[in-house]
Amino acid sequence: MLEISPAKVVHIIYQSREGNMGERELHAFIQGLNEDEQAHLVALAWVGRGVYEAGDFADAVETAFNERAAPTDQYLMGMPHLAENLEAGLEAMGFDVAEVEDDFLRDH
């Protein structure tokens, strides 16, 4: 089960696409997530990159907890194609990204 709301993931996707203007806010947003949310976010990115399959999500989360070496915000923001990886990860986990994005944009 996903321990981070899809809306928070879409917020990160949106901010990462903003480039330098959203970089400081994105670092702060990711830092403000709790440890469970951060691990699930990393696991989602890995699923989106194809490192793990959606069916192995629990293993990805466990690995994210156990192998954390750098702050999550720095690790993720150093990842090429972060927004695309998170989008693909959400889709692989069965979420309708377009619907979540519509809800996010309507609220912002």
C-alpha positions as protocol buffer text, in pm:
chain_id: "A"
residue {
  index: 1
  type: MET
  ca { x: 0 y: 0 z: 0 }
}
residue {
  index: 2
  type: LEU
  ca { x: 121 y: 348 z: -88 }
}
residue {
  index: 3
  type: GLU
  ca { x: 211 y: 552 z: 222 }
}
residue {
  index: 4
  type: ILE
  ca { x: 227 y: 885 z: 37 }
}
residue {
  index: 5
  type: SER
  ca { x: -76 y: 1048 z: -116 }
}
residue {
  index: 6
  type: PRO
  ca { x: -81 y: 1061 z: -496 }
}
residue {
  index: 7
  type: ALA
  ca { x: -153 y: 1435 z: -462 }
}
residue {
  index: 8
  type: LYS
  ca { x: 182 y: 1486 z: -285 }
}
residue {
  index: 9
  type: VAL
  ca { x: 357 y: 1291 z: -561 }
}
residue {
  index: 10
  type: VAL
  ca { x: 189 y: 1506 z: -826 }
}
residue {
  index: 11
  type: HIS
  ca { x: 297 y: 1815 z: -632 }
}
residue {
  index: 12
  type: ILE
  ca { x: 657 y: 1692 z: -656 }
}
residue {
  index: 13
  type: ILE
  ca { x: 614 y: 1614 z: -1028 }
}
residue {
  index: 14
  type: TYR
  ca { x: 477 y: 1964 z: -1087 }
}
residue {
  index: 15
  type: GLN
  ca { x: 754 y: 2133 z: -886 }
}
residue {
  index: 16
  type: SER
  ca { x: 1030 y: 1930 z: -1055 }
}
residue {
  index: 17
  type: ARG
  ca { x: 903 y: 2046 z: -1395 }
}
residue {
  index: 18
  type: GLU
  ca { x: 925 y: 2408 z: -1282 }
}
residue {
  index: 19
  type: GLY
  ca { x: 1303 y: 2389 z: -1295 }
}
residue {
  index: 20
  type: ASN
  ca { x: 1516 y: 2633 z: -1097 }
}
residue {
  index: 21
  type: MET
  ca { x: 1218 y: 2842 z: -984 }
}
residue {
  index: 22
  type: GLY
  ca { x: 1075 y: 2550 z: -788 }
}
residue {
  index: 23
  type: GLU
  ca { x: 1398 y: 2387 z: -675 }
}
residue {
  index: 24
  type: ARG
  ca { x: 1415 y: 2540 z: -326 }
}
residue {
  index: 25
  type: GLU
  ca { x: 1046 y: 2470 z: -265 }
}
residue {
  index: 26
  type: LEU
  ca { x: 1085 y: 2115 z: -388 }
}
residue {
  index: 27
  type: HIS
  ca { x: 1378 y: 2045 z: -156 }
}
residue {
  index: 28
  type: ALA
  ca { x: 1176 y: 2182 z: 136 }
}
residue {
  index: 29
  type: PHE
  ca { x: 865 y: 1986 z: 41 }
}
residue {
  index: 30
  type: ILE
  ca { x: 1052 y: 1653 z: 20 }
}
residue {
  index: 31
  type: GLN
  ca { x: 1239 y: 1727 z: 344 }
}
residue {
  index: 32
  type: GLY
  ca { x: 903 y: 1789 z: 513 }
}
residue {
  index: 33
  type: LEU
  ca { x: 774 y: 1440 z: 430 }
}
residue {
  index: 34
  type: ASN
  ca { x: 795 y: 1177 z: 701 }
}
residue {
  index: 35
  type: GLU
  ca { x: 1030 y: 877 z: 662 }
}
residue {
  index: 36
  type: ASP
  ca { x: 755 y: 647 z: 534 }
}
residue {
  index: 37
  type: GLU
  ca { x: 650 y: 898 z: 270 }
}
residue {
  index: 38
  type: GLN
  ca { x: 1010 y: 952 z: 162 }
}
residue {
  index: 39
  type: ALA
  ca { x: 1077 y: 578 z: 128 }
}
residue {
  index: 40
  type: HIS
  ca { x: 757 y: 527 z: -71 }
}
residue {
  index: 41
  type: LEU
  ca { x: 846 y: 821 z: -294 }
}
residue {
  index: 42
  type: VAL
  ca { x: 1188 y: 671 z: -371 }
}
residue {
  index: 43
  type: ALA
  ca { x: 1027 y: 332 z: -434 }
}
residue {
  index: 44
  type: LEU
  ca { x: 778 y: 492 z: -675 }
}
residue {
  index: 45
  type: ALA
  ca { x: 1063 y: 653 z: -867 }
}
residue {
  index: 46
  type: TRP
  ca { x: 1239 y: 316 z: -887 }
}
residue {
  index: 47
  type: VAL
  ca { x: 925 y: 146 z: -1016 }
}
residue {
  index: 48
  type: GLY
  ca { x: 889 y: 424 z: -1273 }
}
residue {
  index: 49
  type: ARG
  ca { x: 1251 y: 375 z: -1384 }
}
residue {
  index: 50
  type: GLY
  ca { x: 1200 y: 2 z: -1417 }
}
residue {
  index: 51
  type: VAL
  ca { x: 1436 y: -91 z: -1134 }
}
residue {
  index: 52
  type: TYR
  ca { x: 1146 y: -270 z: -964 }
}
residue {
  index: 53
  type: GLU
  ca { x: 814 y: -402 z: -1092 }
}
residue {
  index: 54
  type: ALA
  ca { x: 493 y: -275 z: -931 }
}
residue {
  index: 55
  type: GLY
  ca { x: 444 y: -621 z: -778 }
}
residue {
  index: 56
  type: ASP
  ca { x: 777 y: -582 z: -597 }
}
residue {
  index: 57
  type: PHE
  ca { x: 688 y: -244 z: -449 }
}
residue {
  index: 58
  type: ALA
  ca { x: 720 y: -368 z: -88 }
}
residue {
  index: 59
  type: ASP
  ca { x: 1076 y: -481 z: -163 }
}
residue {
  index: 60
  type: ALA
  ca { x: 1152 y: -141 z: -317 }
}
residue {
  index: 61
  type: VAL
  ca { x: 1025 y: 35 z: -5 }
}
residue {
  index: 62
  type: GLU
  ca { x: 1232 y: -191 z: 221 }
}
residue {
  index: 63
  type: THR
  ca { x: 1541 y: -123 z: 11 }
}
residue {
  index: 64
  type: ALA
  ca { x: 1473 y: 252 z: 22 }
}
residue {
  index: 65
  type: PHE
  ca { x: 1462 y: 236 z: 404 }
}
residue {
  index: 66
  type: ASN
  ca { x: 1767 y: 11 z: 439 }
}
residue {
  index: 67
  type: GLU
  ca { x: 1999 y: 167 z: 182 }
}
residue {
  index: 68
  type: ARG
  ca { x: 1935 y: 534 z: 241 }
}
residue {
  index: 69
  type: ALA
  ca { x: 2275 y: 702 z: 226 }
}
residue {
  index: 70
  type: ALA
  ca { x: 2191 y: 1059 z: 124 }
}
residue {
  index: 71
  type: PRO
  ca { x: 1907 y: 1291 z: 214 }
}
residue {
  index: 72
  type: THR
  ca { x: 1604 y: 1191 z: 9 }
}
residue {
  index: 73
  type: ASP
  ca { x: 1557 y: 1534 z: -146 }
}
residue {
  index: 74
  type: GLN
  ca { x: 1915 y: 1540 z: -275 }
}
residue {
  index: 75
  type: TYR
  ca { x: 1896 y: 1182 z: -403 }
}
residue {
  index: 76
  type: LEU
  ca { x: 1569 y: 1233 z: -590 }
}
residue {
  index: 77
  type: MET
  ca { x: 1656 y: 1573 z: -731 }
}
residue {
  index: 78
  type: GLY
  ca { x: 1979 y: 1429 z: -866 }
}
residue {
  index: 79
  type: MET
  ca { x: 1781 y: 1161 z: -1050 }
}
residue {
  index: 80
  type: PRO
  ca { x: 1745 y: 1226 z: -1422 }
}
residue {
  index: 81
  type: HIS
  ca { x: 1382 y: 1244 z: -1537 }
}
residue {
  index: 82
  type: LEU
  ca { x: 1239 y: 1253 z: -1184 }
}
residue {
  index: 83
  type: ALA
  ca { x: 897 y: 1377 z: -1294 }
}
residue {
  index: 84
  type: GLU
  ca { x: 864 y: 1110 z: -1563 }
}
residue {
  index: 85
  type: ASN
  ca { x: 980 y: 836 z: -1325 }
}
residue {
  index: 86
  type: LEU
  ca { x: 727 y: 937 z: -1060 }
}
residue {
  index: 87
  type: GLU
  ca { x: 449 y: 958 z: -1318 }
}
residue {
  index: 88
  type: ALA
  ca { x: 534 y: 614 z: -1454 }
}
residue {
  index: 89
  type: GLY
  ca { x: 555 y: 478 z: -1099 }
}
residue {
  index: 90
  type: LEU
  ca { x: 211 y: 607 z: -1008 }
}
residue {
  index: 91
  type: GLU
  ca { x: 65 y: 462 z: -1328 }
}
residue {
  index: 92
  type: ALA
  ca { x: 232 y: 126 z: -1263 }
}
residue {
  index: 93
  type: MET
  ca { x: 76 y: 125 z: -917 }
}
residue {
  index: 94
  type: GLY
  ca { x: -269 y: 175 z: -1070 }
}
residue {
  index: 95
  type: PHE
  ca { x: -324 y: 548 z: -1021 }
}
residue {
  index: 96
  type: ASP
  ca { x: -476 y: 767 z: -1291 }
}
residue {
  index: 97
  type: VAL
  ca { x: -212 y: 1040 z: -1304 }
}
residue {
  index: 98
  type: ALA
  ca { x: -421 y: 1270 z: -1526 }
}
residue {
  index: 99
  type: GLU
  ca { x: -707 y: 1262 z: -1276 }
}
residue {
  index: 100
  type: VAL
  ca { x: -477 y: 1329 z: -980 }
}
residue {
  index: 101
  type: GLU
  ca { x: -309 y: 1613 z: -1174 }
}
residue {
  index: 102
  type: ASP
  ca { x: -647 y: 1767 z: -1257 }
}
residue {
  index: 103
  type: ASP
  ca { x: -742 y: 1762 z: -888 }
}
residue {
  index: 104
  type: PHE
  ca { x: -403 y: 1911 z: -791 }
}
residue {
  index: 105
  type: LEU
  ca { x: -421 y: 2192 z: -1047 }
}
residue {
  index: 106
  type: ARG
  ca { x: -779 y: 2273 z: -952 }
}
residue {
  index: 107
  type: ASP
  ca { x: -672 y: 2315 z: -588 }
}
residue {
  index: 108
  type: HIS
  ca { x: -367 y: 2528 z: -676 }
}
